[in-house]
PDB file of C-alpha atoms in Angstrom:
ATOM      1  CA  LEU A 126      25.345  34.273  72.193  1.00 79.00           C
ATOM      2  CA  TRP A 127      29.147  34.880  72.126  1.00 86.00           C
ATOM      3  CA  GLN A 128      29.335  32.896  68.777  1.00 89.00           C
ATOM      4  CA  TRP A 129      26.631  35.075  67.454  1.00 88.00           C
ATOM      5  CA  LEU A 130      28.755  38.163  68.600  1.00 90.00           C
ATOM      6  CA  THR A 131      31.830  36.986  67.294  1.00 92.00           C
ATOM      7  CA  ALA A 132      30.495  36.370  63.894  1.00 92.00           C
ATOM      8  CA  LEU A 133      28.904  40.037  63.824  1.00 92.00           C
ATOM      9  CA  GLY A 134      32.136  41.369  64.936  1.00 92.00           C
ATOM     10  CA  ALA A 135      34.297  39.582  62.244  1.00 93.00           C
ATOM     11  CA  ALA A 136      31.553  40.762  59.831  1.00 94.00           C
ATOM     12  CA  ILE A 137      31.855  44.391  60.913  1.00 93.00           C
ATOM     13  CA  SER A 138      35.790  44.056  60.659  1.00 94.00           C
ATOM     14  CA  VAL A 139      35.676  42.774  57.396  1.00 93.00           C
ATOM     15  CA  CYS A 140      33.317  45.432  56.105  1.00 91.00           C
ATOM     16  CA  LEU A 141      35.652  48.094  57.672  1.00 92.00           C
ATOM     17  CA  LEU A 142      38.439  46.476  55.947  1.00 91.00           C
ATOM     18  CA  LEU A 143      37.034  46.521  52.652  1.00 88.00           C
ATOM     19  CA  LEU A 144      35.817  50.117  52.898  1.00 87.00           C
ATOM     20  CA  ALA A 145      39.327  51.233  53.924  1.00 84.00           C
ATOM     21  CA  LEU A 146      41.026  49.344  51.055  1.00 82.00           C
ATOM     22  CA  TRP A 147      37.889  51.169  48.660  1.00 77.00           C
ATOM     23  CA  VAL A 148      38.856  54.637  50.067  1.00 75.00           C
ATOM     24  CA  GLN A 149      42.614  54.024  49.585  1.00 71.00           C
ATOM     25  CA  ASP A 150      41.730  52.401  45.947  1.00 67.00           C
ATOM     26  CA  ARG A 151      43.374  49.282  46.481  1.00 70.00           C
ATOM     27  CA  LEU A 152      40.350  47.165  45.297  1.00 70.00           C
ATOM     28  CA  PRO A 153      41.054  46.667  41.548  1.00 68.00           C
ATOM     29  CA  GLY A 154      37.476  46.243  40.421  1.00 69.00           C
ATOM     30  CA  VAL A 155      36.095  49.046  42.410  1.00 71.00           C
ATOM     31  CA  PRO A 156      37.747  52.427  41.800  1.00 69.00           C
ATOM     32  CA  PHE A 157      37.421  55.086  44.184  1.00 69.00           C
ATOM     33  CA  ARG A 158      35.791  58.209  42.835  1.00 75.00           C
ATOM     34  CA  PRO A 159      36.614  57.208  39.280  1.00 80.00           C
ATOM     35  CA  GLY A 160      37.339  59.788  36.335  1.00 85.00           C
ATOM     36  CA  PRO A 161      35.116  60.251  33.410  1.00 91.00           C
ATOM     37  CA  LEU A 162      37.169  57.605  31.368  1.00 90.00           C
ATOM     38  CA  THR A 163      37.136  54.880  33.978  1.00 85.00           C
ATOM     39  CA  ARG A 164      33.404  55.316  34.222  1.00 86.00           C
ATOM     40  CA  LEU A 165      32.710  55.021  30.532  1.00 89.00           C
ATOM     41  CA  HIS A 166      34.974  51.772  30.335  1.00 86.00           C
ATOM     42  CA  ARG A 167      33.037  50.294  33.236  1.00 82.00           C
ATOM     43  CA  GLN A 168      29.759  51.415  31.906  1.00 86.00           C
ATOM     44  CA  TRP A 169      30.802  49.832  28.297  1.00 85.00           C
ATOM     45  CA  SER A 170      32.005  46.462  29.858  1.00 81.00           C
ATOM     46  CA  ARG A 171      28.868  45.934  31.785  1.00 79.00           C
ATOM     47  CA  THR A 172      26.951  46.442  28.677  1.00 82.00           C
ATOM     48  CA  GLY A 173      28.923  44.773  26.262  1.00 78.00           C
ATOM     49  CA  ALA A 174      29.775  47.940  24.234  1.00 75.00           C
ATOM     50  CA  LEU A 175      33.446  46.950  24.194  1.00 71.00           C
ATOM     51  CA  ALA A 176      32.899  43.715  22.698  1.00 68.00           C
ATOM     52  CA  MET A 177      33.510  43.348  18.935  1.00 58.00           C
ATOM     53  CA  SER A 178      30.257  43.512  17.539  1.00 60.00           C
ATOM     54  CA  HIS A 179      29.332  44.133  13.946  1.00 60.00           C
ATOM     55  CA  ASN A 180      25.607  44.103  14.562  1.00 65.00           C
ATOM     56  CA  LYS A 181      25.465  47.676  15.983  1.00 69.00           C
ATOM     57  CA  THR A 182      23.314  50.214  14.159  1.00 74.00           C
ATOM     58  CA  GLU A 183      24.709  53.515  13.085  1.00 74.00           C
ATOM     59  CA  SER A 184      22.935  55.639  15.662  1.00 78.00           C
ATOM     60  CA  GLN A 185      24.413  53.088  18.477  1.00 80.00           C
ATOM     61  CA  THR A 186      27.880  53.497  17.141  1.00 80.00           C
ATOM     62  CA  GLN A 187      27.272  57.431  17.131  1.00 82.00           C
ATOM     63  CA  ALA A 188      25.826  57.206  20.557  1.00 86.00           C
ATOM     64  CA  GLN A 189      28.962  55.785  21.740  1.00 87.00           C
ATOM     65  CA  ALA A 190      31.216  58.187  19.925  1.00 87.00           C
ATOM     66  CA  HIS A 191      29.521  61.213  21.686  1.00 90.00           C
ATOM     67  CA  GLN A 192      29.547  59.170  25.206  1.00 92.00           C
ATOM     68  CA  LEU A 193      33.699  59.184  24.522  1.00 92.00           C
ATOM     69  CA  TYR A 194      33.588  62.506  23.250  1.00 93.00           C
ATOM     70  CA  MET A 195      32.021  63.827  26.323  1.00 94.00           C
ATOM     71  CA  ALA A 196      34.065  61.918  28.726  1.00 94.00           C
ATOM     72  CA  LEU A 197      37.388  63.296  27.071  1.00 94.00           C
ATOM     73  CA  CYS A 198      35.523  66.722  27.488  1.00 94.00           C
ATOM     74  CA  GLU A 199      35.193  66.368  31.089  1.00 92.00           C
ATOM     75  CA  SER A 200      38.662  65.133  31.424  1.00 92.00           C
ATOM     76  CA  ALA A 201      39.705  68.193  29.742  1.00 91.00           C
ATOM     77  CA  GLY A 202      37.234  70.653  32.119  1.00 91.00           C
ATOM     78  CA  GLN A 203      35.811  72.075  28.945  1.00 92.00           C
ATOM     79  CA  ARG A 204      34.197  71.549  25.685  1.00 92.00           C
ATOM     80  CA  LEU A 205      36.919  70.224  23.050  1.00 90.00           C
ATOM     81  CA  TYR A 206      37.103  71.697  19.751  1.00 88.00           C
ATOM     82  CA  ARG A 207      40.049  71.534  17.174  1.00 86.00           C
ATOM     83  CA  HIS A 208      41.729  74.771  18.592  1.00 89.00           C
ATOM     84  CA  THR A 209      41.116  73.519  22.373  1.00 89.00           C
ATOM     85  CA  LEU A 210      42.348  69.733  21.921  1.00 90.00           C
ATOM     86  CA  HIS A 211      45.605  70.889  23.622  1.00 91.00           C
ATOM     87  CA  THR A 212      44.011  71.527  26.832  1.00 92.00           C
ATOM     88  CA  LEU A 213      42.990  67.951  27.041  1.00 92.00           C
ATOM     89  CA  PHE A 214      46.750  67.064  27.105  1.00 92.00           C
ATOM     90  CA  ALA A 215      47.463  69.716  29.456  1.00 92.00           C
ATOM     91  CA  GLN A 216      44.842  68.753  31.779  1.00 90.00           C
ATOM     92  CA  ALA A 217      45.001  65.077  31.690  1.00 90.00           C
ATOM     93  CA  HIS A 218      48.868  64.611  30.630  1.00 90.00           C
ATOM     94  CA  TYR A 219      48.577  60.907  31.517  1.00 90.00           C
ATOM     95  CA  LEU A 220      46.747  60.458  28.009  1.00 92.00           C
ATOM     96  CA  GLN A 221      49.719  61.710  26.264  1.00 93.00           C
ATOM     97  CA  PRO A 222      50.703  58.219  25.279  1.00 92.00           C
ATOM     98  CA  TYR A 223      47.458  58.234  23.123  1.00 91.00           C
ATOM     99  CA  HIS A 224      47.749  61.706  21.762  1.00 92.00           C
ATOM    100  CA  SER A 225      47.592  60.335  18.073  1.00 90.00           C
ATOM    101  CA  HIS A 226      44.842  57.768  18.971  1.00 90.00           C
ATOM    102  CA  ILE A 227      42.619  60.572  20.722  1.00 91.00           C
ATOM    103  CA  SER A 228      43.458  63.326  18.029  1.00 91.00           C
ATOM    104  CA  ALA A 229      42.340  60.903  15.168  1.00 89.00           C
ATOM    105  CA  PHE A 230      39.063  59.764  17.252  1.00 89.00           C
ATOM    106  CA  LEU A 231      38.404  63.394  17.765  1.00 89.00           C
ATOM    107  CA  ALA A 232      38.943  64.454  13.963  1.00 88.00           C
ATOM    108  CA  GLY A 233      36.866  61.598  12.803  1.00 85.00           C
ATOM    109  CA  TYR A 234      34.093  62.300  15.335  1.00 86.00           C
ATOM    110  CA  TRP A 235      33.847  66.021  14.182  1.00 85.00           C
ATOM    111  CA  GLN A 236      33.741  64.984  10.875  1.00 83.00           C
ATOM    112  CA  GLN A 237      30.968  62.784  11.401  1.00 80.00           C
ATOM    113  CA  ARG A 238      29.486  65.419  13.183  1.00 79.00           C
ATOM    114  CA  TYR A 239      29.519  67.986  10.441  1.00 75.00           C
ATOM    115  CA  VAL A 240      29.903  65.174   7.432  1.00 72.00           C
ATOM    116  CA  PRO A 241      27.600  62.195   8.007  1.00 63.00           C
ATOM    117  CA  GLN A 242      29.257  59.882   5.498  1.00 62.00           C
ATOM    118  CA  ASN A 243      32.378  59.244   7.659  1.00 52.00           C
ATOM    119  CA  ASN A 244      32.756  55.483   8.677  1.00 57.00           C
ATOM    120  CA  VAL A 245      31.987  55.782  12.380  1.00 53.00           C
ATOM    121  CA  MET A 246      32.453  51.998  12.847  1.00 50.00           C
ATOM    122  CA  ASP A 247      35.951  51.900  11.921  1.00 59.00           C
ATOM    123  CA  MET A 248      36.819  54.743  14.455  1.00 60.00           C
ATOM    124  CA  HIS A 249      34.708  53.060  17.236  1.00 60.00           C
ATOM    125  CA  ASN A 250      36.864  49.682  16.804  1.00 64.00           C
ATOM    126  CA  ASP A 251      40.234  51.979  16.985  1.00 74.00           C
ATOM    127  CA  VAL A 252      38.751  53.563  20.530  1.00 81.00           C
ATOM    128  CA  LYS A 253      38.581  49.931  21.742  1.00 78.00           C
ATOM    129  CA  THR A 254      42.319  49.102  21.532  1.00 77.00           C
ATOM    130  CA  TRP A 255      43.383  52.120  23.636  1.00 86.00           C
ATOM    131  CA  LEU A 256      40.380  52.765  25.882  1.00 86.00           C
ATOM    132  CA  THR A 257      41.071  50.299  28.634  1.00 84.00           C
ATOM    133  CA  SER A 258      44.826  51.412  28.881  1.00 86.00           C
ATOM    134  CA  ALA A 259      43.901  55.184  29.090  1.00 89.00           C
ATOM    135  CA  ALA A 260      41.045  54.300  31.943  1.00 86.00           C
ATOM    136  CA  TRP A 261      43.752  52.511  33.833  1.00 84.00           C
ATOM    137  CA  LEU A 262      46.300  55.262  33.466  1.00 87.00           C
ATOM    138  CA  GLU A 263      43.442  57.907  34.335  1.00 88.00           C
ATOM    139  CA  ARG A 264      42.827  55.722  37.941  1.00 83.00           C
ATOM    140  CA  LEU A 265      46.511  55.431  38.501  1.00 84.00           C
ATOM    141  CA  HIS A 266      46.885  59.264  38.034  1.00 87.00           C
ATOM    142  CA  ARG A 267      44.164  60.092  40.263  1.00 84.00           C
ATOM    143  CA  ARG A 268      45.159  57.858  42.880  1.00 81.00           C
ATOM    144  CA  ALA A 269      48.605  59.453  42.782  1.00 84.00           C
ATOM    145  CA  GLN A 270      46.791  62.737  43.020  1.00 82.00           C
ATOM    146  CA  ARG A 271      45.055  62.131  46.053  1.00 78.00           C
ATOM    147  CA  GLN A 272      48.084  60.431  47.625  1.00 78.00           C
ATOM    148  CA  ALA A 273      49.933  63.390  46.988  1.00 82.00           C
ATOM    149  CA  LEU A 274      47.390  65.795  48.730  1.00 77.00           C
ATOM    150  CA  GLN A 275      47.283  63.489  51.676  1.00 73.00           C
ATOM    151  CA  SER A 276      50.765  63.462  52.135  1.00 77.00           C
ATOM    152  CA  SER A 277      51.353  67.289  51.622  1.00 69.00           C
ATOM    153  CA  PRO A 278      51.843  68.928  54.988  1.00 66.00           C
ATOM    154  CA  ALA A 279      48.952  71.104  56.064  1.00 57.00           C
ATOM    155  CA  PRO A 280      49.138  75.283  55.682  1.00 58.00           C
ATOM    156  CA  VAL A 281      50.653  76.690  58.875  1.00 53.00           C
ATOM    157  CA  ALA A 282      48.138  79.500  60.050  1.00 53.00           C
ATOM    158  CA  VAL A 283      50.375  82.582  60.749  1.00 52.00           C
ATOM    159  CA  SER A 284      48.949  84.858  63.580  1.00 52.00           C
ATOM    160  CA  GLY A 285      49.705  88.539  63.321  1.00 50.00           C
ATOM    161  CA  GLN A 286      51.670  90.207  66.079  1.00 49.00           C
ATOM    162  CA  SER A 287      50.171  93.064  67.676  1.00 42.00           C
TER     163      SER A 287
END
């Protein structure tokens, strides 16, 4: 009986430790509350969409380009258009190192949406080079924000004197 209770206690301790590490975002493969780019990167990694494949149909490639566009929109907090692109880098300043890549992707995406002759496959292959790093930077940024919120002092309520 004691052996079973000891094993059960050890199992519960390990589960609680893993839960605490997950909430503190210390587990490398399992981010806590992942951002849109991290979720997209994980989804594409699971489905093999990040693998270099020239067997993809044009509709699959267009769907992936649209998924990335929507993830960037979520990062910006609004739909992205040519005149609102600056809001993406204001909201998600950690994407600044990829400004030229993201701008090129969005220009190609918008052109492809309105002029279907654009070569979407080349645009998608360029995305693979920066999406992994951008997802990692997003995760680090979100972790830093969470830690800053946890370490900031709670507001002190001031009661009025009568």
